[in-house]
Amino acid sequence: MKVCVGNWKMNGSTGLLNEMVEKLNQKRYTRVEVVIAPPFTHLKKASETLDKRYSVCAQSLCGLSEEGSFTGAVGTSLLKDVGVHHVIIGHSERVKHFGEETKTFLQATVTALKNGLAVIYCVGESEVDREEERTMEVIKHTMNALISTLHKEGVWELRGKLTVAYEPLWAIGSGATPTVAEIEAVQLGIKSTLPWDAPVLYGGSVTSANTEELLSVKGLGGFLIGKSSLSDDFFKICDICNGQETVSQGPGP
């Protein structure tokens, strides 16, 4: 079973949400778990209209508290109240544009797990790290910090609700992707560091044009999809992951 997560980022009108949900509800995937992560403003409607075979995901959360006096923040209580099941934590754009750090991501991960949300934890190297051949060093350092935090904060038994997404910073939105061999090496590095079998997704300029090639990565758990999740290309990616066995039906369960 592959996992396809559509990360809409700060995009998508109500009209687009209606269109994508209608099309997705007509699909019948047998080998793909589909998760969509629209902006906060669309989470409630997505949860109410999307077929229950699919999951709704938040793009970030405030790990300081479940709720409280944190202007502009969204906590686990609010997310669960609108039907959210997953949350993306640690995306490179949260680092690049908002200055968030690993400490923030680890705190958010603990809060999410304690409150029943599944976590998609992002990890990846910068272009400089890649040029200096420090990719595996960066990846393993991040994974070891995650392992230590899960133990220290008493949520180790909840590790089964955690998925890792490898998203090289230099590939996000660039149209460039690592080679199959590079992705395979990183995935093996992640799996060899984590003492449990966590699914590993790949994210970074994923399109229907390169999906088949990326699927040749042995043991890859699926994809974290950005730009392509806003168009019919998302369904093409899911179809390919499903082995072309998808059937379309009318609306309804």
Short mmCIF file of C-alpha atoms in Angstrom, two decimals:
data_model
loop_
_atom_site.label_atom_id
_atom_site.label_comp_id
_atom_site.label_asym_id
_atom_site.label_seq_id
_atom_site.Cartn_x
_atom_site.Cartn_y
_atom_site.Cartn_z
CA MET A 1 0.00 0.00 0.00
CA LYS A 2 1.47 3.34 -1.09
CA VAL A 3 0.66 6.65 0.57
CA CYS A 4 0.00 9.79 -1.50
CA VAL A 5 -0.17 13.02 0.49
CA GLY A 6 -1.32 16.13 -1.37
CA ASN A 7 0.18 19.23 0.25
CA TRP A 8 -1.70 22.24 -1.12
CA LYS A 9 0.45 24.73 0.80
CA MET A 10 -1.06 28.28 0.69
CA ASN A 11 -3.16 27.52 -2.37
CA GLY A 12 -6.66 26.51 -3.36
CA SER A 13 -10.02 28.22 -3.54
CA THR A 14 -13.28 26.78 -2.26
CA GLY A 15 -14.13 26.02 -5.87
CA LEU A 16 -10.96 23.99 -6.33
CA LEU A 17 -11.63 22.10 -3.10
CA ASN A 18 -15.13 21.20 -4.29
CA GLU A 19 -13.78 20.04 -7.64
CA MET A 20 -10.94 17.95 -6.22
CA VAL A 21 -13.14 16.35 -3.54
CA GLU A 22 -15.82 15.45 -6.09
CA LYS A 23 -13.26 13.79 -8.36
CA LEU A 24 -11.52 12.01 -5.50
CA ASN A 25 -14.80 10.67 -4.12
CA GLN A 26 -15.44 9.00 -7.48
CA LYS A 27 -12.15 7.11 -7.30
CA ARG A 28 -11.79 3.65 -5.81
CA TYR A 29 -8.16 3.07 -4.88
CA THR A 30 -7.24 -0.39 -3.65
CA ARG A 31 -3.48 0.06 -3.25
CA VAL A 32 -3.16 3.71 -2.28
CA GLU A 33 -3.88 5.57 0.96
CA VAL A 34 -4.79 9.12 -0.07
CA VAL A 35 -4.31 12.06 2.28
CA ILE A 36 -5.01 15.69 1.39
CA ALA A 37 -3.58 18.71 3.21
CA PRO A 38 -5.45 21.86 2.16
CA PRO A 39 -4.99 25.21 3.94
CA PHE A 40 -6.46 25.60 7.43
CA THR A 41 -9.46 27.46 6.03
CA HIS A 42 -10.55 24.39 4.05
CA LEU A 43 -9.94 21.65 6.62
CA LYS A 44 -13.47 21.53 8.03
CA LYS A 45 -15.17 21.42 4.65
CA ALA A 46 -12.69 18.85 3.36
CA SER A 47 -13.40 16.63 6.36
CA GLU A 48 -17.16 16.97 5.92
CA THR A 49 -17.26 16.32 2.17
CA LEU A 50 -14.38 13.93 1.52
CA ASP A 51 -15.20 10.23 1.50
CA LYS A 52 -14.17 8.58 4.77
CA ARG A 53 -11.83 6.29 2.84
CA TYR A 54 -9.50 9.27 2.65
CA SER A 55 -7.83 11.37 5.34
CA VAL A 56 -7.51 15.10 5.96
CA CYS A 57 -4.17 16.52 7.04
CA ALA A 58 -3.01 19.84 8.51
CA GLN A 59 0.16 21.44 7.16
CA SER A 60 1.52 22.43 10.59
CA LEU A 61 0.44 22.95 14.18
CA CYS A 62 1.42 24.80 17.33
CA GLY A 63 3.13 22.40 19.71
CA LEU A 64 3.11 24.73 22.71
CA SER A 65 -0.30 23.60 23.93
CA GLU A 66 -3.49 21.88 22.83
CA GLU A 67 -5.22 25.26 23.02
CA GLY A 68 -4.86 28.59 24.79
CA SER A 69 -3.64 32.18 24.42
CA PHE A 70 -1.51 31.80 21.31
CA THR A 71 -2.72 34.39 18.79
CA GLY A 72 -2.69 33.13 15.22
CA ALA A 73 -1.78 29.57 16.17
CA VAL A 74 -3.72 26.36 15.61
CA GLY A 75 -3.48 23.52 18.12
CA THR A 76 -4.46 19.88 18.22
CA SER A 77 -7.86 20.50 19.83
CA LEU A 78 -8.95 22.74 16.97
CA LEU A 79 -7.62 20.34 14.35
CA LYS A 80 -9.36 17.32 15.83
CA ASP A 81 -12.57 19.29 16.17
CA VAL A 82 -12.73 19.76 12.39
CA GLY A 83 -11.89 16.14 11.59
CA VAL A 84 -8.15 16.25 10.95
CA HIS A 85 -6.30 12.93 11.27
CA HIS A 86 -2.73 13.78 10.17
CA VAL A 87 -0.33 16.69 10.39
CA ILE A 88 2.80 17.57 8.41
CA ILE A 89 5.63 18.68 10.68
CA GLY A 90 9.05 20.04 9.80
CA HIS A 91 8.48 20.99 6.17
CA SER A 92 11.45 22.91 4.77
CA GLU A 93 9.25 25.90 3.92
CA ARG A 94 8.49 26.31 7.63
CA VAL A 95 12.25 26.65 8.16
CA LYS A 96 12.91 28.87 5.14
CA HIS A 97 10.03 31.32 5.52
CA PHE A 98 9.15 31.24 9.22
CA GLY A 99 12.48 30.48 10.87
CA GLU A 100 11.17 27.43 12.71
CA GLU A 101 13.76 25.08 14.16
CA THR A 102 14.11 21.40 14.97
CA LYS A 103 13.18 22.05 18.61
CA THR A 104 9.84 23.47 17.45
CA PHE A 105 9.18 20.50 15.20
CA LEU A 106 10.01 17.96 17.90
CA GLN A 107 7.72 19.71 20.38
CA ALA A 108 4.92 19.74 17.80
CA THR A 109 5.47 16.05 17.09
CA VAL A 110 5.13 15.12 20.75
CA THR A 111 1.98 17.23 21.13
CA ALA A 112 0.43 15.73 18.00
CA LEU A 113 1.15 12.13 19.01
CA LYS A 114 -0.12 12.64 22.55
CA ASN A 115 -3.37 13.93 21.12
CA GLY A 116 -3.97 11.16 18.62
CA LEU A 117 -2.77 12.72 15.38
CA ALA A 118 -0.60 10.83 12.91
CA VAL A 119 2.58 12.73 12.04
CA ILE A 120 4.33 13.10 8.69
CA TYR A 121 7.78 14.24 9.80
CA CYS A 122 9.89 15.92 7.11
CA VAL A 123 13.64 15.64 6.79
CA GLY A 124 16.06 16.68 4.08
CA GLU A 125 19.37 18.25 3.18
CA SER A 126 20.11 21.70 1.76
CA GLU A 127 21.93 22.25 -1.52
CA VAL A 128 25.08 23.10 0.43
CA ASP A 129 24.79 19.88 2.45
CA ARG A 130 24.46 17.94 -0.78
CA GLU A 131 27.45 19.64 -2.40
CA GLU A 132 29.54 18.92 0.69
CA GLU A 133 28.33 15.30 0.73
CA ARG A 134 26.74 15.72 4.17
CA THR A 135 23.31 14.37 3.25
CA MET A 136 23.46 11.24 5.36
CA GLU A 137 25.03 13.09 8.28
CA VAL A 138 22.14 15.57 8.29
CA ILE A 139 19.50 12.86 7.91
CA LYS A 140 20.86 10.66 10.69
CA HIS A 141 21.32 13.62 13.05
CA THR A 142 17.68 14.57 12.54
CA MET A 143 16.45 11.01 13.03
CA ASN A 144 18.51 10.54 16.19
CA ALA A 145 17.06 13.76 17.65
CA LEU A 146 13.58 12.43 16.88
CA ILE A 147 14.30 9.06 18.52
CA SER A 148 15.71 10.74 21.63
CA THR A 149 12.69 13.03 21.93
CA LEU A 150 10.16 10.20 21.59
CA HIS A 151 11.87 8.38 24.47
CA LYS A 152 12.38 11.45 26.64
CA GLU A 153 8.82 12.72 26.28
CA GLY A 154 7.17 9.37 26.93
CA VAL A 155 5.60 8.87 23.52
CA TRP A 156 7.80 6.04 22.28
CA GLU A 157 4.86 3.64 22.26
CA LEU A 158 3.11 5.96 19.76
CA ARG A 159 5.91 5.79 17.17
CA GLY A 160 3.72 3.65 14.92
CA LYS A 161 1.72 6.79 14.06
CA LEU A 162 4.78 8.46 12.58
CA THR A 163 5.75 8.55 8.90
CA VAL A 164 8.98 10.10 7.60
CA ALA A 165 9.01 12.21 4.43
CA TYR A 166 12.35 12.74 2.72
CA GLU A 167 12.18 16.13 1.00
CA PRO A 168 15.55 17.51 -0.12
CA LEU A 169 15.34 21.28 0.28
CA TRP A 170 16.98 21.95 -3.08
CA ALA A 171 14.33 19.88 -4.92
CA ILE A 172 11.23 21.60 -3.51
CA GLY A 173 9.48 23.40 -6.37
CA SER A 174 12.63 23.38 -8.49
CA GLY A 175 11.66 20.72 -10.99
CA ALA A 176 14.82 18.81 -10.06
CA THR A 177 14.83 15.49 -8.22
CA PRO A 178 17.55 13.27 -6.76
CA THR A 179 18.42 10.13 -8.66
CA VAL A 180 16.75 6.86 -7.76
CA ALA A 181 20.05 5.72 -6.25
CA GLU A 182 20.26 8.84 -4.08
CA ILE A 183 16.71 8.46 -2.78
CA GLU A 184 17.30 4.77 -2.15
CA ALA A 185 20.45 5.53 -0.16
CA VAL A 186 18.66 8.11 2.00
CA GLN A 187 15.71 5.80 2.58
CA LEU A 188 18.05 3.03 3.70
CA GLY A 189 19.82 5.52 5.96
CA ILE A 190 16.54 6.52 7.58
CA LYS A 191 15.38 2.94 8.04
CA SER A 192 18.73 1.84 9.43
CA THR A 193 18.65 4.65 11.99
CA LEU A 194 15.07 4.19 13.17
CA PRO A 195 14.58 1.10 15.38
CA TRP A 196 11.11 0.50 13.93
CA ASP A 197 9.76 0.10 10.41
CA ALA A 198 8.42 3.59 9.67
CA PRO A 199 7.09 4.28 6.17
CA VAL A 200 9.33 6.64 4.18
CA LEU A 201 7.81 8.97 1.59
CA TYR A 202 9.59 11.07 -1.01
CA GLY A 203 8.70 14.72 -1.63
CA GLY A 204 10.19 17.20 -4.07
CA SER A 205 8.95 18.00 -7.59
CA VAL A 206 6.87 14.81 -7.84
CA THR A 207 4.75 14.69 -11.02
CA SER A 208 2.97 12.01 -13.00
CA ALA A 209 5.85 12.21 -15.48
CA ASN A 210 8.44 10.97 -12.96
CA THR A 211 6.24 8.83 -10.69
CA GLU A 212 7.02 5.50 -12.35
CA GLU A 213 10.75 6.15 -12.15
CA LEU A 214 10.50 7.18 -8.49
CA LEU A 215 8.49 4.06 -7.71
CA SER A 216 11.51 2.00 -8.71
CA VAL A 217 13.05 3.03 -5.37
CA LYS A 218 12.93 -0.21 -3.40
CA GLY A 219 10.58 -0.06 -0.43
CA LEU A 220 9.46 3.53 -0.99
CA GLY A 221 6.28 4.17 0.99
CA GLY A 222 4.79 6.79 -1.31
CA PHE A 223 4.92 10.51 -1.96
CA LEU A 224 4.48 13.95 -0.42
CA ILE A 225 3.16 15.89 -3.40
CA GLY A 226 3.16 19.67 -3.70
CA LYS A 227 2.22 21.57 -6.86
CA SER A 228 0.83 18.51 -8.64
CA SER A 229 -1.69 17.98 -5.84
CA LEU A 230 -3.61 21.04 -7.07
CA SER A 231 -4.53 19.55 -10.43
CA ASP A 232 -5.60 16.35 -12.16
CA ASP A 233 -1.94 15.36 -12.09
CA PHE A 234 -2.55 14.29 -8.49
CA PHE A 235 -5.04 11.66 -9.65
CA LYS A 236 -2.61 10.49 -12.33
CA ILE A 237 0.06 10.00 -9.65
CA CYS A 238 -2.38 8.08 -7.46
CA ASP A 239 -3.48 5.98 -10.44
CA ILE A 240 0.11 5.02 -11.20
CA CYS A 241 0.77 4.14 -7.56
CA ASN A 242 -2.40 2.08 -7.55
CA GLY A 243 -1.15 0.03 -10.48
CA GLN A 244 -3.77 1.43 -12.85
CA GLU A 245 -6.47 -0.60 -11.09
CA THR A 246 -8.55 2.44 -10.18
CA VAL A 247 -12.21 2.58 -11.15
CA SER A 248 -14.37 5.68 -11.15
CA GLN A 249 -17.89 5.55 -9.77
CA GLY A 250 -20.63 7.99 -8.94
CA PRO A 251 -20.58 9.91 -5.67
CA GLY A 252 -21.21 7.97 -2.49
CA PRO A 253 -19.49 5.41 -0.26
#
